[in-house]
Structure formats: structure tokens, C-alpha cells
CSV table of C-alpha atoms and ligand atoms in Angstrom, one decimal:
chain,number,residue,atom,x,y,z
A,1,MET,CA,6.3,83.4,-1.0
A,2,VAL,CA,6.9,85.3,2.2
A,3,GLY,CA,4.1,84.8,4.6
A,4,THR,CA,3.2,86.6,7.7
A,5,TYR,CA,2.5,83.5,9.6
A,6,ASP,CA,3.3,82.8,13.2
A,7,ALA,CA,4.0,79.2,12.1
A,8,ILE,CA,3.7,76.8,9.2
A,9,ILE,CA,2.2,73.4,10.0
A,10,ILE,CA,3.0,70.4,7.8
A,11,GLY,CA,0.2,67.8,7.7
A,12,GLY,CA,-3.5,68.3,8.0
A,13,GLY,CA,-4.2,65.2,10.0
A,14,ALA,CA,-5.3,64.9,13.7
A,15,CYS,CA,-2.3,66.6,15.2
A,16,GLY,CA,-1.8,69.3,12.6
A,17,LEU,CA,-5.5,70.2,12.7
A,18,MET,CA,-5.7,70.4,16.5
A,19,CYS,CA,-2.5,72.5,16.4
A,20,ALA,CA,-3.9,74.9,13.8
A,21,ALA,CA,-7.2,75.1,15.5
A,22,HIS,CA,-5.8,76.1,18.9
A,23,ALA,CA,-3.3,78.4,17.3
A,24,GLY,CA,-6.3,80.1,15.7
A,25,LEU,CA,-8.2,80.2,19.0
A,26,LEU,CA,-5.2,81.8,20.6
A,27,GLY,CA,-5.3,84.6,18.0
A,28,LYS,CA,-2.3,83.4,16.0
A,29,LYS,CA,-2.1,83.0,12.3
A,30,VAL,CA,-0.8,79.8,10.7
A,31,LEU,CA,-0.6,78.1,7.3
A,32,LEU,CA,-1.5,74.5,7.1
A,33,LEU,CA,0.2,72.5,4.3
A,34,GLU,CA,-1.5,69.2,3.3
A,35,ARG,CA,-0.5,67.0,0.3
A,36,ASN,CA,-4.0,65.5,0.0
A,37,ASP,CA,-6.9,67.4,-1.6
A,38,LYS,CA,-8.7,67.3,1.7
A,39,ILE,CA,-7.9,67.6,5.4
A,40,GLY,CA,-8.3,64.7,7.9
A,41,ALA,CA,-8.1,61.8,5.5
A,42,LYS,CA,-7.2,59.3,8.2
A,43,ILE,CA,-9.7,60.7,10.7
A,44,LEU,CA,-12.4,60.1,8.0
A,45,ILE,CA,-11.7,56.4,7.7
A,46,SER,CA,-10.8,55.8,11.3
A,47,GLY,CA,-12.8,53.4,13.5
A,48,GLY,CA,-14.5,52.1,10.4
A,49,GLY,CA,-15.6,55.6,9.5
A,50,ARG,CA,-16.9,56.3,13.0
A,51,CYS,CA,-13.7,57.6,14.6
A,52,ASN,CA,-12.8,56.3,18.0
A,53,TYR,CA,-11.6,59.8,19.0
A,54,THR,CA,-10.3,59.1,22.5
A,55,ASN,CA,-10.4,56.6,25.4
A,56,ILE,CA,-11.8,57.6,28.8
A,57,GLY,CA,-9.2,55.3,30.5
A,58,THR,CA,-6.2,56.8,28.9
A,59,SER,CA,-3.0,56.6,30.9
A,60,VAL,CA,0.7,56.6,30.1
A,61,SER,CA,0.6,52.8,30.4
A,62,ASN,CA,-1.4,52.6,27.2
A,63,PHE,CA,1.5,53.8,25.2
A,64,ILE,CA,4.8,52.4,23.8
A,65,SER,CA,7.8,54.7,23.7
A,66,GLU,CA,11.4,54.5,24.7
A,67,ASN,CA,10.5,57.0,27.4
A,68,PRO,CA,6.8,56.8,28.3
A,69,HIS,CA,7.3,59.3,31.2
A,70,PHE,CA,7.8,61.9,28.6
A,71,LEU,CA,4.0,61.8,28.1
A,72,HIS,CA,3.1,62.9,31.6
A,73,SER,CA,3.6,66.6,30.9
A,74,VAL,CA,1.8,66.6,27.6
A,75,PHE,CA,-1.2,64.7,29.0
A,76,LYS,CA,-1.3,67.0,32.0
A,77,GLN,CA,-1.7,70.0,29.6
A,78,TRP,CA,-4.4,68.3,27.5
A,79,THR,CA,-6.4,65.6,29.2
A,80,VAL,CA,-9.1,63.2,28.0
A,81,GLU,CA,-11.7,65.5,29.6
A,82,ASP,CA,-10.3,68.3,27.5
A,83,THR,CA,-10.8,66.3,24.4
A,84,ILE,CA,-14.4,65.4,25.4
A,85,ASP,CA,-15.2,69.0,26.4
A,86,PHE,CA,-13.6,70.4,23.2
A,87,PHE,CA,-15.6,68.3,20.9
A,88,GLU,CA,-18.8,68.8,23.0
A,89,SER,CA,-18.4,72.5,22.7
A,90,TYR,CA,-18.7,72.1,19.0
A,91,GLY,CA,-21.7,69.9,19.2
A,92,ILE,CA,-20.2,66.4,19.3
A,93,LYS,CA,-21.4,64.2,22.1
A,94,GLY,CA,-19.3,61.1,22.9
A,95,LYS,CA,-20.8,57.6,23.1
A,96,GLU,CA,-18.7,55.0,24.9
A,97,LYS,CA,-18.4,51.6,23.3
A,98,THR,CA,-16.3,48.8,24.7
A,99,LEU,CA,-13.2,49.3,26.9
A,100,GLY,CA,-13.6,53.1,27.3
A,101,GLN,CA,-13.6,53.8,23.5
A,102,LEU,CA,-15.4,57.0,22.7
A,103,PHE,CA,-17.1,57.6,19.4
A,104,PRO,CA,-19.2,60.5,18.2
A,105,GLU,CA,-22.9,59.8,19.0
A,106,THR,CA,-23.7,60.3,15.4
A,107,ASN,CA,-21.1,57.6,14.5
A,108,LYS,CA,-19.7,59.9,11.8
A,109,ALA,CA,-16.0,60.6,11.6
A,110,LYS,CA,-16.8,63.5,9.2
A,111,ASP,CA,-18.4,65.4,12.1
A,112,ILE,CA,-15.0,65.4,13.8
A,113,VAL,CA,-13.3,66.8,10.7
A,114,ALA,CA,-16.1,69.4,10.4
A,115,VAL,CA,-15.1,70.8,13.8
A,116,PHE,CA,-11.7,71.7,12.5
A,117,SER,CA,-13.0,73.1,9.2
A,118,ARG,CA,-15.2,75.4,11.2
A,119,ILE,CA,-12.5,76.6,13.6
A,120,LEU,CA,-10.0,77.2,10.9
A,121,TYR,CA,-12.5,79.1,8.9
A,122,GLU,CA,-13.8,81.1,11.8
A,123,THR,CA,-10.3,82.0,13.0
A,124,GLY,CA,-9.1,82.9,9.5
A,125,GLN,CA,-6.3,80.3,9.2
A,126,ASP,CA,-4.9,79.5,5.7
A,127,ILE,CA,-4.9,75.9,4.3
A,128,ALA,CA,-3.0,74.9,1.2
A,129,LEU,CA,-4.3,71.5,0.0
A,130,SER,CA,-2.7,69.3,-2.7
A,131,THR,CA,0.6,70.8,-1.5
A,132,LEU,CA,3.5,68.5,-1.0
A,133,VAL,CA,6.3,69.7,1.2
A,134,LYS,CA,9.5,68.6,-0.4
A,135,SER,CA,12.2,70.0,1.8
A,136,ILE,CA,13.0,72.2,4.7
A,137,VAL,CA,16.2,74.2,4.9
A,138,LYS,CA,17.4,76.4,7.8
A,139,ASP,CA,19.1,79.7,7.3
A,140,ALA,CA,19.9,82.6,9.5
A,141,ASP,CA,16.3,84.0,9.2
A,142,GLY,CA,14.5,80.8,10.0
A,143,PHE,CA,13.2,78.0,7.8
A,144,ILE,CA,12.7,77.8,4.0
A,145,ILE,CA,9.9,75.4,3.1
A,146,LYS,CA,9.9,74.1,-0.5
A,147,VAL,CA,6.6,72.9,-1.8
A,148,GLU,CA,5.1,71.5,-4.9
A,149,SER,CA,1.5,72.1,-5.8
A,150,LEU,CA,-0.8,72.4,-8.8
A,151,LYS,CA,0.6,76.0,-9.1
A,152,GLY,CA,4.1,74.6,-9.4
A,153,GLU,CA,7.1,74.7,-7.1
A,154,TYR,CA,7.6,77.6,-4.7
A,155,GLU,CA,8.8,78.3,-1.1
A,156,TYR,CA,7.7,79.8,2.2
A,157,HIS,CA,9.8,81.4,4.9
A,158,THR,CA,8.9,81.0,8.5
A,159,GLN,CA,10.4,81.2,12.0
A,160,LYS,CA,8.5,78.2,13.3
A,161,VAL,CA,7.6,75.0,11.6
A,162,VAL,CA,5.5,72.1,13.0
A,163,ILE,CA,6.0,68.6,11.6
A,164,ALA,CA,2.7,66.9,11.9
A,165,SER,CA,3.1,64.7,8.8
A,166,GLY,CA,2.2,61.4,10.6
A,167,GLY,CA,3.9,58.0,10.2
A,168,LEU,CA,4.4,55.5,7.5
A,169,PRO,CA,1.1,53.6,7.6
A,170,VAL,CA,-1.3,53.7,4.6
A,171,GLN,CA,0.4,55.4,1.7
A,172,LYS,CA,-2.8,56.0,-0.2
A,173,LEU,CA,-4.0,58.3,2.6
A,174,GLY,CA,-0.9,60.5,2.3
A,175,ALA,CA,1.5,58.7,4.6
A,176,SER,CA,5.2,59.5,4.1
A,177,ASP,CA,8.5,59.3,5.8
A,178,PHE,CA,8.8,63.1,5.7
A,179,GLY,CA,8.9,63.6,9.5
A,180,LEU,CA,11.6,61.0,10.0
A,181,ARG,CA,13.6,62.4,7.0
A,182,ILE,CA,13.5,65.9,8.4
A,183,ALA,CA,14.5,64.7,11.9
A,184,LYS,CA,17.5,62.8,10.5
A,185,GLN,CA,18.4,65.8,8.3
A,186,PHE,CA,18.6,68.0,11.4
A,187,GLY,CA,20.6,65.4,13.3
A,188,LEU,CA,17.8,64.3,15.6
A,189,GLU,CA,17.8,60.7,16.9
A,190,VAL,CA,15.0,58.5,15.4
A,191,VAL,CA,13.9,55.3,17.1
A,192,LYS,CA,13.6,52.6,14.5
A,193,ALA,CA,10.2,52.6,12.9
A,194,ALA,CA,8.0,49.5,12.3
A,195,PRO,CA,4.3,48.7,11.6
A,196,ALA,CA,2.2,48.5,14.7
A,197,LEU,CA,-1.5,47.5,15.3
A,198,VAL,CA,-1.0,45.3,12.3
A,199,PRO,CA,-2.3,41.8,11.4
A,200,LEU,CA,0.3,39.0,11.6
A,201,THR,CA,1.1,36.4,8.9
A,202,ILE,CA,1.6,32.7,9.2
A,203,THR,CA,3.5,30.9,6.5
A,204,GLY,CA,4.9,27.4,6.0
A,205,LYS,CA,3.3,24.1,7.1
A,206,ASP,CA,0.8,25.7,9.5
A,207,ALA,CA,-0.6,28.2,6.9
A,208,ASP,CA,-3.3,25.8,5.7
A,209,TRP,CA,-4.5,25.2,9.2
A,210,TYR,CA,-5.1,29.0,9.8
A,211,MET,CA,-6.6,29.4,6.3
A,212,SER,CA,-9.2,26.6,7.1
A,213,LEU,CA,-10.4,28.8,10.0
A,214,ALA,CA,-10.6,32.1,8.1
A,215,GLY,CA,-13.4,34.2,9.3
A,216,ASN,CA,-13.6,32.5,12.8
A,217,SER,CA,-13.2,34.9,15.7
A,218,VAL,CA,-12.5,33.7,19.3
A,219,PHE,CA,-12.4,35.7,22.5
A,220,SER,CA,-8.8,35.1,23.7
A,221,LYS,CA,-6.0,36.2,25.9
A,222,VAL,CA,-2.9,36.9,23.8
A,223,SER,CA,0.5,37.3,25.5
A,224,ILE,CA,4.1,38.0,24.9
A,225,THR,CA,6.2,37.7,28.1
A,226,ASP,CA,4.6,40.0,30.6
A,227,ILE,CA,2.1,41.9,28.4
A,228,SER,CA,-1.3,40.5,27.4
A,229,PHE,CA,-4.6,41.6,25.9
A,230,GLU,CA,-8.0,40.0,26.3
A,231,GLU,CA,-10.1,40.6,23.2
A,232,ASN,CA,-11.1,38.8,20.1
A,233,ILE,CA,-8.6,37.2,17.7
A,234,LEU,CA,-9.7,36.6,14.1
A,235,PHE,CA,-8.3,33.8,11.9
A,236,THR,CA,-7.7,35.0,8.3
A,237,HIS,CA,-6.5,33.7,5.0
A,238,TRP,CA,-3.0,34.9,5.8
A,239,GLY,CA,-2.8,34.3,9.5
A,240,LEU,CA,-4.2,36.3,12.5
A,241,SER,CA,-5.9,39.6,13.0
A,242,GLY,CA,-8.6,41.0,15.4
A,243,PRO,CA,-8.2,43.4,18.2
A,244,ALA,CA,-6.1,41.2,20.5
A,245,ILE,CA,-3.6,40.4,17.7
A,246,LEU,CA,-3.4,44.0,16.6
A,247,GLN,CA,-2.7,45.0,20.2
A,248,ILE,CA,0.1,42.4,20.7
A,249,SER,CA,1.6,43.2,17.3
A,250,SER,CA,2.8,46.5,18.7
A,251,TYR,CA,5.0,44.5,21.1
A,252,TRP,CA,5.9,41.6,18.8
A,253,LYS,CA,9.4,41.3,17.3
A,254,PRO,CA,10.2,38.9,14.4
A,255,GLY,CA,11.1,35.4,15.7
A,256,GLN,CA,9.1,35.8,18.9
A,257,GLU,CA,6.4,33.3,19.9
A,258,ILE,CA,2.9,34.4,21.0
A,259,THR,CA,0.9,32.5,23.5
A,260,ILE,CA,-2.9,32.4,23.0
A,261,ASP,CA,-5.3,31.3,25.7
A,262,LEU,CA,-8.4,30.4,23.7
A,263,LEU,CA,-10.6,30.1,26.7
A,264,PRO,CA,-9.4,32.8,29.2
A,265,LYS,CA,-12.7,33.0,31.2
A,266,PHE,CA,-12.8,29.3,32.0
A,267,ASP,CA,-10.5,26.6,33.4
A,268,LEU,CA,-10.7,23.7,31.0
A,269,ASP,CA,-8.9,21.4,33.5
A,270,ASN,CA,-11.8,22.0,36.0
A,271,LEU,CA,-14.4,21.6,33.3
A,272,ILE,CA,-13.0,18.2,32.4
A,273,LYS,CA,-12.9,17.2,36.1
A,274,GLN,CA,-16.6,18.3,36.5
A,275,GLU,CA,-17.5,16.2,33.5
A,276,ARG,CA,-15.7,13.2,35.0
A,277,GLN,CA,-17.6,13.6,38.3
A,278,SER,CA,-20.8,13.4,36.4
A,279,GLY,CA,-19.8,10.2,34.5
A,280,GLY,CA,-17.6,11.6,31.7
A,281,LYS,CA,-19.9,10.2,29.0
A,282,ARG,CA,-19.6,13.1,26.7
A,283,LEU,CA,-16.8,13.3,24.1
A,284,VAL,CA,-14.1,15.9,24.6
A,285,SER,CA,-15.2,17.4,21.3
A,286,GLN,CA,-18.7,17.8,22.7
A,287,LEU,CA,-17.4,19.7,25.7
A,288,LEU,CA,-15.3,22.0,23.5
A,289,HIS,CA,-18.4,22.7,21.3
A,290,ASP,CA,-19.9,24.3,24.4
A,291,TYR,CA,-17.3,27.1,24.0
A,292,PHE,CA,-16.0,27.0,20.4
A,293,SER,CA,-17.4,26.9,16.8
A,294,ARG,CA,-17.6,23.5,15.1
A,295,LYS,CA,-14.9,24.7,12.7
A,296,LEU,CA,-12.4,25.5,15.5
A,297,VAL,CA,-13.1,22.2,17.3
A,298,ASP,CA,-12.5,20.3,14.1
A,299,ALA,CA,-9.3,22.2,13.5
A,300,LEU,CA,-8.1,21.5,17.0
A,301,GLY,CA,-8.9,17.9,16.4
A,302,LYS,CA,-6.2,17.9,13.8
A,303,PHE,CA,-3.6,18.1,16.6
A,304,LEU,CA,-5.2,15.8,19.2
A,305,ALA,CA,-7.8,13.1,19.3
A,306,LEU,CA,-10.9,14.8,20.7
A,307,ASP,CA,-13.6,12.3,19.8
A,308,ILE,CA,-12.9,10.3,22.9
A,309,LYS,CA,-15.1,9.9,26.0
A,310,ILE,CA,-13.9,12.2,28.8
A,311,ALA,CA,-14.1,9.2,31.2
A,312,SER,CA,-11.5,7.4,29.1
A,313,LEU,CA,-9.2,10.4,28.8
A,314,SER,CA,-5.8,9.7,30.3
A,315,LYS,CA,-4.3,12.4,32.6
A,316,ALA,CA,-1.5,13.0,30.1
A,317,ASP,CA,-3.9,13.4,27.2
A,318,ALA,CA,-6.2,15.7,29.3
A,319,LYS,CA,-3.1,17.9,30.0
A,320,LEU,CA,-2.2,18.0,26.3
A,321,ILE,CA,-5.7,19.3,25.5
A,322,VAL,CA,-5.7,21.8,28.3
A,323,ASP,CA,-2.3,23.1,27.2
A,324,MET,CA,-3.5,23.4,23.6
A,325,VAL,CA,-6.5,25.4,24.6
A,326,HIS,CA,-5.0,27.6,27.3
A,327,CYS,CA,-1.4,27.9,25.9
A,328,PHE,CA,-1.7,27.8,22.1
A,329,LYS,CA,1.7,28.8,20.7
A,330,VAL,CA,2.1,30.8,17.5
A,331,LYS,CA,5.2,31.9,15.8
A,332,PRO,CA,4.2,34.5,13.1
A,333,ALA,CA,6.3,34.8,10.0
A,334,GLY,CA,5.9,38.5,9.8
A,335,ASP,CA,3.3,41.3,9.7
A,336,LYS,CA,1.1,42.7,6.9
A,337,GLY,CA,3.2,45.9,6.6
A,338,TYR,CA,2.4,49.6,6.6
A,339,ASP,CA,-0.5,49.4,4.3
A,340,LYS,CA,-2.5,47.3,6.8
A,341,ALA,CA,-1.0,48.9,10.0
A,342,GLU,CA,-3.0,51.4,12.0
A,343,VAL,CA,0.1,53.1,13.3
A,344,MET,CA,3.8,53.3,13.3
A,345,ARG,CA,6.0,52.2,16.2
A,346,GLY,CA,9.1,54.3,16.8
A,347,GLY,CA,9.8,57.8,15.3
A,348,VAL,CA,11.5,61.0,16.5
A,349,SER,CA,13.1,60.2,19.8
A,350,THR,CA,11.3,62.0,22.7
A,351,ALA,CA,14.8,62.7,24.1
A,352,GLU,CA,15.2,65.3,21.3
A,353,LEU,CA,12.1,67.2,22.3
A,354,ASN,CA,11.2,69.6,25.1
A,355,ASN,CA,8.5,67.7,27.0
A,356,LYS,CA,6.4,70.9,27.7
A,357,THR,CA,6.4,72.3,24.1
A,358,LEU,CA,7.5,69.5,21.8
A,359,GLU,CA,10.1,71.9,20.3
A,360,SER,CA,13.4,70.3,19.2
A,361,LYS,CA,16.0,70.9,21.8
A,362,LYS,CA,18.7,71.2,19.1
A,363,ILE,CA,16.8,73.2,16.5
A,364,PRO,CA,14.7,76.0,18.0
A,365,GLY,CA,11.5,76.7,16.1
A,366,LEU,CA,11.2,73.1,14.9
A,367,TYR,CA,8.3,71.1,16.5
A,368,PHE,CA,7.2,67.5,16.1
A,369,GLY,CA,3.8,66.1,17.1
A,370,GLY,CA,1.5,63.2,16.5
A,371,GLU,CA,2.5,59.9,15.0
A,372,THR,CA,5.9,61.2,13.8
A,373,VAL,CA,7.1,61.0,17.4
A,374,ASP,CA,8.1,57.9,19.2
A,375,VAL,CA,4.8,57.5,21.0
A,376,THR,CA,2.5,54.7,20.0
A,377,GLY,CA,-0.9,54.1,21.6
A,378,TRP,CA,-2.8,50.9,22.0
A,379,LEU,CA,-5.9,50.2,19.9
A,380,GLY,CA,-8.9,52.1,21.2
A,381,GLY,CA,-8.7,55.8,20.7
A,382,TYR,CA,-5.3,56.3,22.4
A,383,ASN,CA,-3.5,57.4,19.2
A,384,PHE,CA,-5.9,60.2,18.6
A,385,GLN,CA,-5.7,61.3,22.2
A,386,TRP,CA,-1.9,61.7,21.7
A,387,ALA,CA,-2.4,63.5,18.3
A,388,TRP,CA,-4.8,66.0,19.9
A,389,ALA,CA,-2.7,66.5,23.0
A,390,SER,CA,0.5,67.0,21.1
A,391,GLY,CA,-1.1,69.4,18.6
A,392,TYR,CA,-2.6,71.4,21.5
A,393,VAL,CA,0.7,71.6,23.4
A,394,ILE,CA,2.6,72.8,20.3
A,395,ALA,CA,0.0,75.5,19.6
A,396,GLN,CA,0.6,77.1,23.0
A,397,ASP,CA,4.2,77.8,22.0
A,398,LEU,CA,3.8,79.1,18.5
B,1,FAD,C1,-7.4,52.4,9.2
B,1,FAD,C2,-7.0,53.2,10.4
B,1,FAD,C3,-7.9,53.4,11.4
B,1,FAD,C4,-7.6,54.1,12.6
B,1,FAD,N1,-8.5,54.2,13.5
B,1,FAD,C5,-8.2,54.9,14.7
B,1,FAD,C6,-9.2,55.1,15.7
B,1,FAD,O1,-10.4,54.8,15.5
B,1,FAD,N2,-8.7,55.7,16.8
B,1,FAD,C7,-7.4,56.2,17.0
B,1,FAD,O2,-7.1,56.7,18.1
B,1,FAD,N3,-6.5,56.0,16.0
B,1,FAD,C8,-6.9,55.4,14.9
B,1,FAD,N4,-5.9,55.3,13.9
B,1,FAD,C9,-4.6,55.9,14.1
B,1,FAD,C10,-4.7,57.4,13.8
B,1,FAD,O3,-5.4,57.6,12.6
B,1,FAD,C11,-3.3,58.1,13.8
B,1,FAD,O4,-2.6,57.8,14.9
B,1,FAD,C12,-3.5,59.6,13.7
B,1,FAD,O5,-4.2,59.9,12.5
B,1,FAD,C13,-2.1,60.3,13.6
B,1,FAD,O6,-2.3,61.7,13.5
B,1,FAD,P1,-1.2,62.6,12.8
B,1,FAD,O7,-1.8,63.9,12.7
B,1,FAD,O8,0.1,62.4,13.5
B,1,FAD,O9,-1.0,61.9,11.4
B,1,FAD,P2,-2.0,61.8,10.1
B,1,FAD,O10,-3.4,61.8,10.6
B,1,FAD,O11,-1.5,60.6,9.3
B,1,FAD,O12,-1.8,63.1,9.3
B,1,FAD,C14,-0.6,63.4,8.7
B,1,FAD,C15,-0.9,64.2,7.4
B,1,FAD,O13,0.3,64.7,6.9
B,1,FAD,C16,0.2,64.7,5.5
B,1,FAD,N5,1.6,64.7,4.9
B,1,FAD,C17,2.5,63.7,5.0
B,1,FAD,N6,3.6,64.1,4.4
B,1,FAD,C18,3.4,65.3,3.9
B,1,FAD,C19,4.2,66.2,3.1
B,1,FAD,N7,5.4,65.9,2.8
B,1,FAD,N8,3.6,67.4,2.7
B,1,FAD,C20,2.3,67.7,3.0
B,1,FAD,N9,1.6,66.9,3.8
B,1,FAD,C21,2.1,65.7,4.2
B,1,FAD,C22,-0.6,63.4,5.2
B,1,FAD,O14,-1.2,63.5,3.9
B,1,FAD,C23,-1.6,63.4,6.4
B,1,FAD,O15,-2.8,64.0,6.0
B,1,FAD,C24,-6.3,54.6,12.7
B,1,FAD,C25,-5.4,54.5,11.7
B,1,FAD,C26,-5.7,53.8,10.5
B,1,FAD,C27,-4.7,53.7,9.4
């Protein structure tokens, strides 16, 4: 099929939708190809169905990339205020939850997707659902895009193609390695991909200990070398999850040890000293119960004797308890993989892309945006902010 499109966009997720919407608002005509039978599958389930669509504190430091500076020019063109204003202009007011995370006031992710349906309809853009893009070939006239749909196999020709096909996480939502494959096919460098914002697993002799705590959540400070996050951790049947673990998982490499401060807002050493000053009659376990669940204290008691009066505690034993609480060491066996990851780390190297337009430097007319690119946000709305911003920036150049 020969279209009369200014561009073809592959992927009807956050980036592709924002790109198609802004192309439409600029008076351009695009075709959006999506393998699922609906647009925005990941948006719909994001943030537990409520969609944490941006973070008011977004800065370059909230992203992992081989070259975070690359983000400056994209985020200058499309800011958090632009995201807020854009959705507000379509009737979505933001409500801030913890740590700058913005959700629609209605708590409905489908309201976000509805914005795009409306714009694409009003600006007359074409959407082909249940259409899997199988390959892209370049010839003298541009790109030939081969697709497979319920109507069979056919091809489109276009001068400009946007790869907004996302990353590898959650295959059942349409995820594929398509973007990475196309980048490699055209000789573009790809930064090694890995699951990120993902639960971590514990195996071996410690596994039962973690399993016994499954369901317990503790506000903690979780660190690897010089990066740390203060949020909840959650003990699970397979190891560790919860926001602080998901955050640190994006930095974690196999074999690395993670340090967990289970009581970051207090100084246990001082608390023990204060107890001693008032007689030290309470047991160490009683002191710990002031801060932790019974289950966690019992579990910690498997490592050290806690049913001992604080007055009788030797300095060395007090130090062991303080270290265990403030410097708990964990060496995860691995992660739960792409089906449980929220995002992919790595992707198409930013060195391959024009930082103003996200067009490939080597292959004019080929653009990459969203999760396919080596830009990974923290948990908390940052990944959508990147997807919106990159989609917007590309639309300006189509
Ligand atoms: C469970 C979960 C919850 C999340 N919650 C949040 C949150 O609250 N806030 C936040 O900021 N981020 C969240 N994220 C991350 C966020 O969803 C992604 O970063 C974002 O969706 C990436 O946008 P994208 O457009 O690049 O990719 P996607 O949204 O993944 O869209 C890519 C689209 O391309 C389609 N596609 C792939 N290959 C092909 C092909 N060959 N042919 C045709 N179509 C194709 C896919 O079906 C998909 O619809 C969450 C992720 C998960 C998994």
C-alpha cells in the first residue's frame, strides 16, 4: 500500500501516541501501527490502573543512560509543565501523591488514553490495530514497512518512520525486541538491555528466611555504592520487592551486594544508649518491637540473641545488632525478568541520535523514541515523562 503519510509511527504506546497526537496538532498526517487490538495497553495498567503520568520533580538525575546529558535538549523542548498543561487542556487534572508523583484526579489511566483517542480522531490520523510490523527495509525512495494483520501481509512506503515500539518488559502487553532489532539492522549501536525496576530474587540457604517474612514491608534506605533510595521494601516468597528495591534494581548488577538500612530515620545505637540511661530493663527485642513488626523481630532474632536485657548487652553485641539493623547486607541471586520488570535498561545508544530531533544520525528519516532508547527513568512517573517528551520532539521534525 502506498500511503500519503508524512510519517509512519510504529507502536501505539505512550511515545507513539504523543508523537501521533502532536503530528496531528501540527497539521501532519501519520499512520500509527500497533500490534495489539487497542492503543495504550501499558498506560492502561500503569500505576495500578491509575497511571502515574509524570513527576513534578523530574530532572536529568532521575534517569539512567550512558549519556544523561543527552536528555537536556529533549526536556527543554517538552517540560513537566508541558505534560501537566497538555493533559489539563483535555480535562485531566493532576493529583500529587508521594514524592512528586502525579496521577489523574479521577485515578483512571483510561482517561489518559482517551485524550489520545480524541486527538487522533479530531486530527484525522490513521491507526491500524492488530498490525504487527515484521520488517523495515530502506531503498532509494525511503522505507518499506512490511506488516502482518488480519487482512494478511502487505507493505507501506514512507519517507519517515518512528520506532516507538517500547522495550522488552511484559510480552503479554505487546512488548518486543523490534526497536533493538531495527537499530542493529541499520548498524546503530545498542547499549546492552536488561530488566529494570524489577523485583530481586534470593535463593540458597537464605531463601527460607525471606520467605518467612513474605508480605512484610519496612521503610528502609537501600544502597549500592553511592546511590540510595528511601522507600518501602517488601519481603516476598521469592526475595525482595517494593519501591526501594525496584529503584535500586535499575542500578544492580549480578554479583553485587545491596545494603539495607532497616531503620533509616533513627539511630539504633543512640536508642540503646538512651535505654541504658533509664536502667536498660527492657529486652532488645522489646525495643525493636517499637519500630518493627513481630515477624521481623523474630526473623532478626534468628541471627542474633535479642531476648536479652539491654543493660546486660555487651558493647560488641550491641554493635552487631546495630550493624544488622542499619547495614543489612543482601546478595540477590537475580531478578524476576522482563515479565515482572516495569522498564528496560539500555537500548538504542543516544550517541546515534540527534539530541534535538531523535533522528538517527546515520539513517535520515529513521527516528527512535520512548523506552527503545537508552534512557531509563526511576520509578515515579519519570518513564512516562520521557515517553511524552521524546514523542513530542520527534513530532516536530516529521
Ligand atoms: C506494570 C507497569 C506499570 C508501569 N507504571 C508506570 C507508571 O505509573 N509511570 C511511569 O512513568 N511508567 C510506568 N511504567 C513504564 C511505562 O509504561 C513505559 O516506560 C512506557 O509505556 C514506555 O512507552 P513506549 O511508548 O516507549 O512503549 P510502550 O508503551 O511499551 O509502547 C510500545 C508499543 O509498541 C507496540 N509494538 C511493539 N512491537 C511492535 C511491532 N513489531 N509492531 C507493532 N507494534 C509493536 C507494543 O504493542 C506497544 O503497544 C510501567 C510499566 C509497567 C510494565
